[in-house]
Amino acid sequence: MNRKTLIVANWKMNLNVSQSSLLMHRLDKKIVSHHNIEIVIAPSMLALQPLSKEINHQKFSLACQNAYFKDEGAFTGEVSFSMLNGLVNYGIVGHSARRIYFHESLEEVRDKVKAAVRNDIVPILCIGETKPERLADETSQVLHDQLTSAIYHLTSDEVSKIVIAYEPIWAISTFDGEQSKPADMQHALKFIRHQIEDLHGYDVAKEVRILYGGSVDSHDILAYLSLEDCDGVLVGAASLNYEQFSTIVQKAYTLKYSKE
Ligand code: PGA
């Protein structure tokens, strides 16, 4: 079992096109490629096209932060996964900001996951509990509901290729930004893998990459990546700083090399 480590930068609604280009240029200078690590950048929708022409595709892949589940039609203001086909390799789906600010339902997330897969874009499905849910001991139930509904229409083969990001909402910098203890996160990551195994079997569960996200920075990256079921990280705030983000990537390389 050798799941390729995935480091995803979620720039959220930050950086205009020229700022995105500048950050990308800086990252390209600082970061060297490694065959066992994939780096994915999720800039604003507007910056995707220009960045796709500028980036070193051996080193970086692109992701959209969201897209609509219909392929085309009278959906003013929306961009579809089918329009992004060929431009991005990955698509973030069901991020907590979308579920909370834009009231994305379980059904919408499910349709977006399916639309991404249909258009050859690997969904990075975000799931995670709120603080009240955690305090009420409902984490497993929430993860189960969000996961099973989102992958409901996928075949086992499709499930084996998706990425799941466990992002406890209380740990995300935009919300409470409470510091999670890396060791405490393994339980949820393992629970997610077990759920996949229950639904699609051991072979599929061991293929699926599961990321952790929630205020990850260059200081705690190794603690998260050392968890048994953690195959990478989804980084928000720290990914906007090229020193921080390149240190995160560098530390991930060091860990991989030490295991090779
Ligand atoms: P954060 O964001 O690293 O700023 O907490 C993570 C995310 O929202 O994906």
PDB file of C-alpha atoms and ligand atoms in Angstrom:
ATOM      1  CA  MET A   1       0.000   0.000   0.000  1.00  0.00           C
ATOM      2  CA  ASN A   2       1.624   3.229  -1.125  1.00  0.00           C
ATOM      3  CA  ARG A   3      -0.821   6.077  -1.157  1.00  0.00           C
ATOM      4  CA  LYS A   4       0.794   9.170  -2.634  1.00  0.00           C
ATOM      5  CA  THR A   5       0.900  12.029  -0.139  1.00  0.00           C
ATOM      6  CA  LEU A   6      -1.300  14.929  -1.141  1.00  0.00           C
ATOM      7  CA  ILE A   7      -0.735  18.502   0.024  1.00  0.00           C
ATOM      8  CA  VAL A   8      -3.575  20.817  -0.991  1.00  0.00           C
ATOM      9  CA  ALA A   9      -3.468  24.615  -0.757  1.00  0.00           C
ATOM     10  CA  ASN A  10      -6.936  26.121  -0.451  1.00  0.00           C
ATOM     11  CA  TRP A  11      -6.504  29.825  -1.152  1.00  0.00           C
ATOM     12  CA  LYS A  12     -10.251  30.417  -0.592  1.00  0.00           C
ATOM     13  CA  MET A  13     -11.482  33.869  -1.745  1.00  0.00           C
ATOM     14  CA  ASN A  14      -8.034  35.456  -1.520  1.00  0.00           C
ATOM     15  CA  LEU A  15      -5.557  36.833  -4.091  1.00  0.00           C
ATOM     16  CA  ASN A  16      -6.463  38.382  -7.425  1.00  0.00           C
ATOM     17  CA  VAL A  17      -4.994  37.019 -10.654  1.00  0.00           C
ATOM     18  CA  SER A  18      -1.655  38.836 -10.462  1.00  0.00           C
ATOM     19  CA  GLN A  19      -1.237  38.085  -6.745  1.00  0.00           C
ATOM     20  CA  SER A  20      -1.998  34.414  -7.470  1.00  0.00           C
ATOM     21  CA  SER A  21       0.567  34.392 -10.217  1.00  0.00           C
ATOM     22  CA  LEU A  22       3.197  35.957  -7.945  1.00  0.00           C
ATOM     23  CA  LEU A  23       2.598  33.441  -5.152  1.00  0.00           C
ATOM     24  CA  MET A  24       2.742  30.594  -7.653  1.00  0.00           C
ATOM     25  CA  HIS A  25       6.029  31.892  -9.017  1.00  0.00           C
ATOM     26  CA  ARG A  26       7.504  32.064  -5.502  1.00  0.00           C
ATOM     27  CA  LEU A  27       6.329  28.557  -4.676  1.00  0.00           C
ATOM     28  CA  ASP A  28       7.791  27.235  -7.901  1.00  0.00           C
ATOM     29  CA  LYS A  29      11.192  28.694  -6.993  1.00  0.00           C
ATOM     30  CA  LYS A  30      11.145  27.257  -3.467  1.00  0.00           C
ATOM     31  CA  ILE A  31       9.623  23.827  -4.027  1.00  0.00           C
ATOM     32  CA  VAL A  32      11.357  20.887  -5.684  1.00  0.00           C
ATOM     33  CA  SER A  33       9.336  17.944  -7.006  1.00  0.00           C
ATOM     34  CA  HIS A  34       9.187  14.556  -5.368  1.00  0.00           C
ATOM     35  CA  HIS A  35       7.759  11.493  -7.080  1.00  0.00           C
ATOM     36  CA  ASN A  36       5.798  10.448  -4.004  1.00  0.00           C
ATOM     37  CA  ILE A  37       4.159  13.758  -3.152  1.00  0.00           C
ATOM     38  CA  GLU A  38       1.503  15.640  -5.046  1.00  0.00           C
ATOM     39  CA  ILE A  39       0.968  19.345  -4.532  1.00  0.00           C
ATOM     40  CA  VAL A  40      -2.396  20.772  -5.483  1.00  0.00           C
ATOM     41  CA  ILE A  41      -3.245  24.473  -5.602  1.00  0.00           C
ATOM     42  CA  ALA A  42      -6.858  25.654  -5.377  1.00  0.00           C
ATOM     43  CA  PRO A  43      -6.900  29.347  -6.345  1.00  0.00           C
ATOM     44  CA  SER A  44      -9.970  31.436  -7.132  1.00  0.00           C
ATOM     45  CA  MET A  45     -11.981  30.362 -10.177  1.00  0.00           C
ATOM     46  CA  LEU A  46     -10.680  33.435 -12.021  1.00  0.00           C
ATOM     47  CA  ALA A  47      -7.030  32.499 -11.559  1.00  0.00           C
ATOM     48  CA  LEU A  48      -7.372  28.898 -12.758  1.00  0.00           C
ATOM     49  CA  GLN A  49      -6.998  29.574 -16.471  1.00  0.00           C
ATOM     50  CA  PRO A  50      -3.955  31.888 -16.250  1.00  0.00           C
ATOM     51  CA  LEU A  51      -2.248  29.663 -13.680  1.00  0.00           C
ATOM     52  CA  SER A  52      -2.807  26.570 -15.808  1.00  0.00           C
ATOM     53  CA  LYS A  53      -0.694  28.223 -18.509  1.00  0.00           C
ATOM     54  CA  GLU A  54       2.051  29.263 -16.091  1.00  0.00           C
ATOM     55  CA  ILE A  55       2.540  26.402 -13.686  1.00  0.00           C
ATOM     56  CA  ASN A  56       5.031  23.603 -13.897  1.00  0.00           C
ATOM     57  CA  HIS A  57       2.615  20.708 -14.322  1.00  0.00           C
ATOM     58  CA  GLN A  58       5.265  18.200 -13.181  1.00  0.00           C
ATOM     59  CA  LYS A  59       5.274  19.913  -9.810  1.00  0.00           C
ATOM     60  CA  PHE A  60       1.776  21.270  -9.285  1.00  0.00           C
ATOM     61  CA  SER A  61      -1.815  20.321 -10.074  1.00  0.00           C
ATOM     62  CA  LEU A  62      -4.812  22.617  -9.911  1.00  0.00           C
ATOM     63  CA  ALA A  63      -8.129  22.254  -8.120  1.00  0.00           C
ATOM     64  CA  CYS A  64     -11.324  24.265  -8.216  1.00  0.00           C
ATOM     65  CA  GLN A  65     -12.805  25.213  -4.842  1.00  0.00           C
ATOM     66  CA  ASN A  66     -16.352  24.553  -5.997  1.00  0.00           C
ATOM     67  CA  ALA A  67     -18.442  24.061  -9.144  1.00  0.00           C
ATOM     68  CA  TYR A  68     -22.061  23.421 -10.066  1.00  0.00           C
ATOM     69  CA  PHE A  69     -23.457  19.918 -10.477  1.00  0.00           C
ATOM     70  CA  LYS A  70     -25.314  20.471 -13.766  1.00  0.00           C
ATOM     71  CA  ASP A  71     -23.129  20.332 -16.852  1.00  0.00           C
ATOM     72  CA  GLU A  72     -24.770  23.288 -18.643  1.00  0.00           C
ATOM     73  CA  GLY A  73     -27.934  25.365 -18.791  1.00  0.00           C
ATOM     74  CA  ALA A  74     -29.615  28.489 -17.483  1.00  0.00           C
ATOM     75  CA  PHE A  75     -27.835  28.614 -14.124  1.00  0.00           C
ATOM     76  CA  THR A  76     -26.724  32.227 -14.068  1.00  0.00           C
ATOM     77  CA  GLY A  77     -23.440  32.823 -12.345  1.00  0.00           C
ATOM     78  CA  GLU A  78     -22.421  29.206 -12.048  1.00  0.00           C
ATOM     79  CA  VAL A  79     -19.476  27.305 -13.533  1.00  0.00           C
ATOM     80  CA  SER A  80     -19.828  23.578 -14.167  1.00  0.00           C
ATOM     81  CA  PHE A  81     -17.413  20.712 -13.618  1.00  0.00           C
ATOM     82  CA  SER A  82     -17.737  19.970 -17.328  1.00  0.00           C
ATOM     83  CA  MET A  83     -16.321  23.448 -18.103  1.00  0.00           C
ATOM     84  CA  LEU A  84     -13.422  22.739 -15.761  1.00  0.00           C
ATOM     85  CA  ASN A  85     -12.623  19.404 -17.365  1.00  0.00           C
ATOM     86  CA  GLY A  86      -9.047  19.580 -18.676  1.00  0.00           C
ATOM     87  CA  LEU A  87      -8.267  22.652 -16.579  1.00  0.00           C
ATOM     88  CA  VAL A  88      -8.199  21.082 -13.101  1.00  0.00           C
ATOM     89  CA  ASN A  89      -7.358  17.599 -11.859  1.00  0.00           C
ATOM     90  CA  TYR A  90      -9.153  18.002  -8.536  1.00  0.00           C
ATOM     91  CA  GLY A  91     -12.251  19.736  -7.213  1.00  0.00           C
ATOM     92  CA  ILE A  92     -12.954  20.581  -3.581  1.00  0.00           C
ATOM     93  CA  VAL A  93     -16.539  19.558  -2.804  1.00  0.00           C
ATOM     94  CA  GLY A  94     -18.633  20.193   0.303  1.00  0.00           C
ATOM     95  CA  HIS A  95     -16.163  22.460   2.079  1.00  0.00           C
ATOM     96  CA  SER A  96     -17.635  23.602   5.398  1.00  0.00           C
ATOM     97  CA  ALA A  97     -17.657  27.213   4.156  1.00  0.00           C
ATOM     98  CA  ARG A  98     -19.971  26.066   1.358  1.00  0.00           C
ATOM     99  CA  ARG A  99     -22.155  24.003   3.681  1.00  0.00           C
ATOM    100  CA  ILE A 100     -22.420  26.803   6.256  1.00  0.00           C
ATOM    101  CA  TYR A 101     -22.438  30.093   4.265  1.00  0.00           C
ATOM    102  CA  PHE A 102     -24.143  28.768   1.135  1.00  0.00           C
ATOM    103  CA  HIS A 103     -26.332  26.150   2.798  1.00  0.00           C
ATOM    104  CA  GLU A 104     -25.160  23.289   0.595  1.00  0.00           C
ATOM    105  CA  SER A 105     -27.252  20.262   1.438  1.00  0.00           C
ATOM    106  CA  LEU A 106     -26.170  16.623   1.580  1.00  0.00           C
ATOM    107  CA  GLU A 107     -27.982  16.101  -1.749  1.00  0.00           C
ATOM    108  CA  GLU A 108     -26.154  18.964  -3.443  1.00  0.00           C
ATOM    109  CA  VAL A 109     -22.806  17.679  -2.193  1.00  0.00           C
ATOM    110  CA  ARG A 110     -23.705  14.211  -3.478  1.00  0.00           C
ATOM    111  CA  ASP A 111     -24.630  15.632  -6.918  1.00  0.00           C
ATOM    112  CA  LYS A 112     -21.392  17.640  -7.051  1.00  0.00           C
ATOM    113  CA  VAL A 113     -19.292  14.589  -6.193  1.00  0.00           C
ATOM    114  CA  LYS A 114     -21.004  12.689  -9.001  1.00  0.00           C
ATOM    115  CA  ALA A 115     -20.605  15.607 -11.438  1.00  0.00           C
ATOM    116  CA  ALA A 116     -16.875  15.873 -10.670  1.00  0.00           C
ATOM    117  CA  VAL A 117     -16.351  12.151 -11.249  1.00  0.00           C
ATOM    118  CA  ARG A 118     -18.470  12.256 -14.432  1.00  0.00           C
ATOM    119  CA  ASN A 119     -16.161  14.975 -15.754  1.00  0.00           C
ATOM    120  CA  ASP A 120     -12.874  13.261 -14.831  1.00  0.00           C
ATOM    121  CA  ILE A 121     -12.159  15.566 -11.909  1.00  0.00           C
ATOM    122  CA  VAL A 122     -11.142  13.938  -8.633  1.00  0.00           C
ATOM    123  CA  PRO A 123     -13.394  15.217  -5.859  1.00  0.00           C
ATOM    124  CA  ILE A 124     -11.765  16.226  -2.586  1.00  0.00           C
ATOM    125  CA  LEU A 125     -14.808  15.621  -0.428  1.00  0.00           C
ATOM    126  CA  CYS A 126     -14.719  17.633   2.812  1.00  0.00           C
ATOM    127  CA  ILE A 127     -16.536  16.281   5.843  1.00  0.00           C
ATOM    128  CA  GLY A 128     -16.425  17.256   9.490  1.00  0.00           C
ATOM    129  CA  GLU A 129     -18.383  18.030  12.608  1.00  0.00           C
ATOM    130  CA  THR A 130     -19.163  21.338  14.336  1.00  0.00           C
ATOM    131  CA  LYS A 131     -18.107  22.026  17.898  1.00  0.00           C
ATOM    132  CA  PRO A 132     -21.589  21.401  19.392  1.00  0.00           C
ATOM    133  CA  GLU A 133     -21.744  18.107  17.485  1.00  0.00           C
ATOM    134  CA  ARG A 134     -18.349  17.127  18.839  1.00  0.00           C
ATOM    135  CA  LEU A 135     -19.340  18.039  22.400  1.00  0.00           C
ATOM    136  CA  ALA A 136     -22.542  16.018  22.020  1.00  0.00           C
ATOM    137  CA  ASP A 137     -20.453  13.006  20.940  1.00  0.00           C
ATOM    138  CA  GLU A 138     -22.027  13.044  17.488  1.00  0.00           C
ATOM    139  CA  THR A 139     -18.825  13.101  15.421  1.00  0.00           C
ATOM    140  CA  SER A 140     -19.162   9.518  14.148  1.00  0.00           C
ATOM    141  CA  GLN A 141     -22.795  10.015  13.188  1.00  0.00           C
ATOM    142  CA  VAL A 142     -22.050  13.253  11.306  1.00  0.00           C
ATOM    143  CA  LEU A 143     -19.086  11.729   9.461  1.00  0.00           C
ATOM    144  CA  HIS A 144     -21.131   8.653   8.610  1.00  0.00           C
ATOM    145  CA  ASP A 145     -24.048  10.717   7.249  1.00  0.00           C
ATOM    146  CA  GLN A 146     -21.904  13.146   5.250  1.00  0.00           C
ATOM    147  CA  LEU A 147     -19.740  10.392   3.810  1.00  0.00           C
ATOM    148  CA  THR A 148     -22.362   7.805   2.916  1.00  0.00           C
ATOM    149  CA  SER A 149     -24.704  10.335   1.308  1.00  0.00           C
ATOM    150  CA  ALA A 150     -21.891  11.940  -0.725  1.00  0.00           C
ATOM    151  CA  ILE A 151     -20.612   8.706  -2.259  1.00  0.00           C
ATOM    152  CA  TYR A 152     -24.025   7.088  -2.630  1.00  0.00           C
ATOM    153  CA  HIS A 153     -24.006   7.169  -6.451  1.00  0.00           C
ATOM    154  CA  LEU A 154     -20.405   6.070  -6.939  1.00  0.00           C
ATOM    155  CA  THR A 155     -19.179   2.619  -7.905  1.00  0.00           C
ATOM    156  CA  SER A 156     -16.439   0.956  -5.843  1.00  0.00           C
ATOM    157  CA  ASP A 157     -13.912   1.758  -8.536  1.00  0.00           C
ATOM    158  CA  GLU A 158     -14.921   5.443  -8.460  1.00  0.00           C
ATOM    159  CA  VAL A 159     -14.770   5.525  -4.664  1.00  0.00           C
ATOM    160  CA  SER A 160     -11.233   4.124  -4.684  1.00  0.00           C
ATOM    161  CA  LYS A 161     -10.042   7.196  -6.613  1.00  0.00           C
ATOM    162  CA  ILE A 162     -11.657   9.992  -4.600  1.00  0.00           C
ATOM    163  CA  VAL A 163     -10.003  11.985  -1.832  1.00  0.00           C
ATOM    164  CA  ILE A 164     -11.696  12.624   1.491  1.00  0.00           C
ATOM    165  CA  ALA A 165     -10.673  15.527   3.702  1.00  0.00           C
ATOM    166  CA  TYR A 166     -11.569  15.300   7.368  1.00  0.00           C
ATOM    167  CA  GLU A 167     -11.956  18.887   8.506  1.00  0.00           C
ATOM    168  CA  PRO A 168     -13.415  19.334  11.991  1.00  0.00           C
ATOM    169  CA  ILE A 169     -15.165  22.685  11.616  1.00  0.00           C
ATOM    170  CA  TRP A 170     -14.104  23.880  15.065  1.00  0.00           C
ATOM    171  CA  ALA A 171     -10.441  23.535  14.023  1.00  0.00           C
ATOM    172  CA  ILE A 172     -10.679  25.553  10.786  1.00  0.00           C
ATOM    173  CA  SER A 173      -9.092  28.998  11.101  1.00  0.00           C
ATOM    174  CA  THR A 174     -12.141  30.743   9.594  1.00  0.00           C
ATOM    175  CA  PHE A 175     -14.434  29.375  12.273  1.00  0.00           C
ATOM    176  CA  ASP A 176     -13.262  28.674  15.836  1.00  0.00           C
ATOM    177  CA  GLY A 177      -9.721  27.819  14.780  1.00  0.00           C
ATOM    178  CA  GLU A 178      -9.219  25.798  17.945  1.00  0.00           C
ATOM    179  CA  GLN A 179      -5.973  23.827  17.916  1.00  0.00           C
ATOM    180  CA  SER A 180      -6.713  20.154  17.413  1.00  0.00           C
ATOM    181  CA  LYS A 181      -4.377  17.581  18.944  1.00  0.00           C
ATOM    182  CA  PRO A 182      -2.969  15.537  16.048  1.00  0.00           C
ATOM    183  CA  ALA A 183      -3.113  12.251  17.964  1.00  0.00           C
ATOM    184  CA  ASP A 184      -6.834  12.775  18.664  1.00  0.00           C
ATOM    185  CA  MET A 185      -7.531  13.039  14.930  1.00  0.00           C
ATOM    186  CA  GLN A 186      -6.414   9.506  14.058  1.00  0.00           C
ATOM    187  CA  HIS A 187      -9.630   8.100  15.502  1.00  0.00           C
ATOM    188  CA  ALA A 188     -11.804  10.040  13.013  1.00  0.00           C
ATOM    189  CA  LEU A 189      -9.490   9.284  10.084  1.00  0.00           C
ATOM    190  CA  LYS A 190      -9.617   5.575  10.883  1.00  0.00           C
ATOM    191  CA  PHE A 191     -13.382   5.738  11.321  1.00  0.00           C
ATOM    192  CA  ILE A 192     -13.686   7.182   7.795  1.00  0.00           C
ATOM    193  CA  ARG A 193     -11.539   4.396   6.335  1.00  0.00           C
ATOM    194  CA  HIS A 194     -13.623   1.793   8.182  1.00  0.00           C
ATOM    195  CA  GLN A 195     -16.811   3.272   6.779  1.00  0.00           C
ATOM    196  CA  ILE A 196     -15.406   2.925   3.253  1.00  0.00           C
ATOM    197  CA  GLU A 197     -14.413  -0.641   4.038  1.00  0.00           C
ATOM    198  CA  ASP A 198     -17.920  -1.465   5.292  1.00  0.00           C
ATOM    199  CA  LEU A 199     -19.451  -0.086   2.094  1.00  0.00           C
ATOM    200  CA  HIS A 200     -16.925  -1.073  -0.549  1.00  0.00           C
ATOM    201  CA  GLY A 201     -14.479  -3.548   0.997  1.00  0.00           C
ATOM    202  CA  TYR A 202     -10.894  -3.578   2.193  1.00  0.00           C
ATOM    203  CA  ASP A 203      -9.224  -3.132  -1.217  1.00  0.00           C
ATOM    204  CA  VAL A 204     -11.122   0.075  -1.918  1.00  0.00           C
ATOM    205  CA  ALA A 205     -10.596   1.411   1.618  1.00  0.00           C
ATOM    206  CA  LYS A 206      -6.857   0.973   1.396  1.00  0.00           C
ATOM    207  CA  GLU A 207      -6.710   2.935  -1.875  1.00  0.00           C
ATOM    208  CA  VAL A 208      -8.671   5.983  -0.740  1.00  0.00           C
ATOM    209  CA  ARG A 209      -6.605   8.954   0.332  1.00  0.00           C
ATOM    210  CA  ILE A 210      -7.781  10.672   3.482  1.00  0.00           C
ATOM    211  CA  LEU A 211      -6.498  14.148   4.343  1.00  0.00           C
ATOM    212  CA  TYR A 212      -6.635  16.188   7.510  1.00  0.00           C
ATOM    213  CA  GLY A 213      -7.527  19.883   7.412  1.00  0.00           C
ATOM    214  CA  GLY A 214      -7.933  22.518  10.105  1.00  0.00           C
ATOM    215  CA  SER A 215      -5.284  25.172  10.917  1.00  0.00           C
ATOM    216  CA  VAL A 216      -2.423  22.970   9.719  1.00  0.00           C
ATOM    217  CA  ASP A 217       0.877  24.871   9.651  1.00  0.00           C
ATOM    218  CA  SER A 218       4.588  24.233   9.286  1.00  0.00           C
ATOM    219  CA  HIS A 219       4.938  23.428  13.008  1.00  0.00           C
ATOM    220  CA  ASP A 220       2.370  20.643  13.273  1.00  0.00           C
ATOM    221  CA  ILE A 221       2.533  19.165   9.755  1.00  0.00           C
ATOM    222  CA  LEU A 222       4.732  16.226  10.732  1.00  0.00           C
ATOM    223  CA  ALA A 223       2.500  15.253  13.630  1.00  0.00           C
ATOM    224  CA  TYR A 224      -0.489  14.998  11.265  1.00  0.00           C
ATOM    225  CA  LEU A 225       1.366  13.252   8.457  1.00  0.00           C
ATOM    226  CA  SER A 226       2.690  10.692  10.921  1.00  0.00           C
ATOM    227  CA  LEU A 227      -0.826   9.483  11.746  1.00  0.00           C
ATOM    228  CA  GLU A 228      -1.498   6.032  10.342  1.00  0.00           C
ATOM    229  CA  ASP A 229      -4.522   7.012   8.268  1.00  0.00           C
ATOM    230  CA  CYS A 230      -3.435  10.508   7.218  1.00  0.00           C
ATOM    231  CA  ASP A 231      -2.408  10.679   3.565  1.00  0.00           C
ATOM    232  CA  GLY A 232      -1.970  14.417   3.371  1.00  0.00           C
ATOM    233  CA  VAL A 233      -3.342  17.775   4.402  1.00  0.00           C
ATOM    234  CA  LEU A 234      -5.688  20.490   3.200  1.00  0.00           C
ATOM    235  CA  VAL A 235      -4.121  23.812   4.160  1.00  0.00           C
ATOM    236  CA  GLY A 236      -5.994  27.131   4.238  1.00  0.00           C
ATOM    237  CA  ALA A 237      -4.450  30.195   5.901  1.00  0.00           C
ATOM    238  CA  ALA A 238      -0.885  28.839   5.982  1.00  0.00           C
ATOM    239  CA  SER A 239      -0.974  28.181   2.226  1.00  0.00           C
ATOM    240  CA  LEU A 240      -1.158  31.932   1.517  1.00  0.00           C
ATOM    241  CA  ASN A 241       2.333  32.395   2.895  1.00  0.00           C
ATOM    242  CA  TYR A 242       4.963  30.927   0.581  1.00  0.00           C
ATOM    243  CA  GLU A 243       7.547  30.415   3.357  1.00  0.00           C
ATOM    244  CA  GLN A 244       5.008  28.507   5.469  1.00  0.00           C
ATOM    245  CA  PHE A 245       3.642  26.458   2.607  1.00  0.00           C
ATOM    246  CA  SER A 246       7.010  25.527   1.172  1.00  0.00           C
ATOM    247  CA  THR A 247       8.194  24.499   4.651  1.00  0.00           C
ATOM    248  CA  ILE A 248       5.090  22.288   4.942  1.00  0.00           C
ATOM    249  CA  VAL A 249       5.973  20.641   1.621  1.00  0.00           C
ATOM    250  CA  GLN A 250       9.652  20.360   2.552  1.00  0.00           C
ATOM    251  CA  LYS A 251       8.820  18.635   5.846  1.00  0.00           C
ATOM    252  CA  ALA A 252       6.484  16.244   4.029  1.00  0.00           C
ATOM    253  CA  TYR A 253       9.372  15.368   1.667  1.00  0.00           C
ATOM    254  CA  THR A 254      11.700  14.719   4.579  1.00  0.00           C
ATOM    255  CA  LEU A 255       9.179  12.373   6.166  1.00  0.00           C
ATOM    256  CA  LYS A 256       8.677  10.490   2.883  1.00  0.00           C
ATOM    257  CA  TYR A 257      12.412  10.166   2.283  1.00  0.00           C
ATOM    258  CA  SER A 258      12.925   8.829   5.790  1.00  0.00           C
ATOM    259  CA  LYS A 259      10.412   6.059   5.018  1.00  0.00           C
ATOM    260  CA  GLU A 260      11.822   5.137   1.588  1.00  0.00           C
TER     261      GLU A 260
HETATM  262  P1  PGA B   1      -7.289  26.541   7.633  1.00  0.00           P
HETATM  263  O1  PGA B   1      -8.327  26.126   6.517  1.00  0.00           O
HETATM  264  O2  PGA B   1      -6.012  25.780   7.372  1.00  0.00           O
HETATM  265  O3  PGA B   1      -7.129  28.019   7.459  1.00  0.00           O
HETATM  266  O4  PGA B   1      -7.890  26.178   8.951  1.00  0.00           O
HETATM  267  C1  PGA B   1      -8.504  24.776   6.146  1.00  0.00           C
HETATM  268  C2  PGA B   1      -9.693  24.688   5.228  1.00  0.00           C
HETATM  269  O5  PGA B   1     -10.682  25.404   5.454  1.00  0.00           O
HETATM  270  O6  PGA B   1      -9.661  23.929   4.251  1.00  0.00           O
END
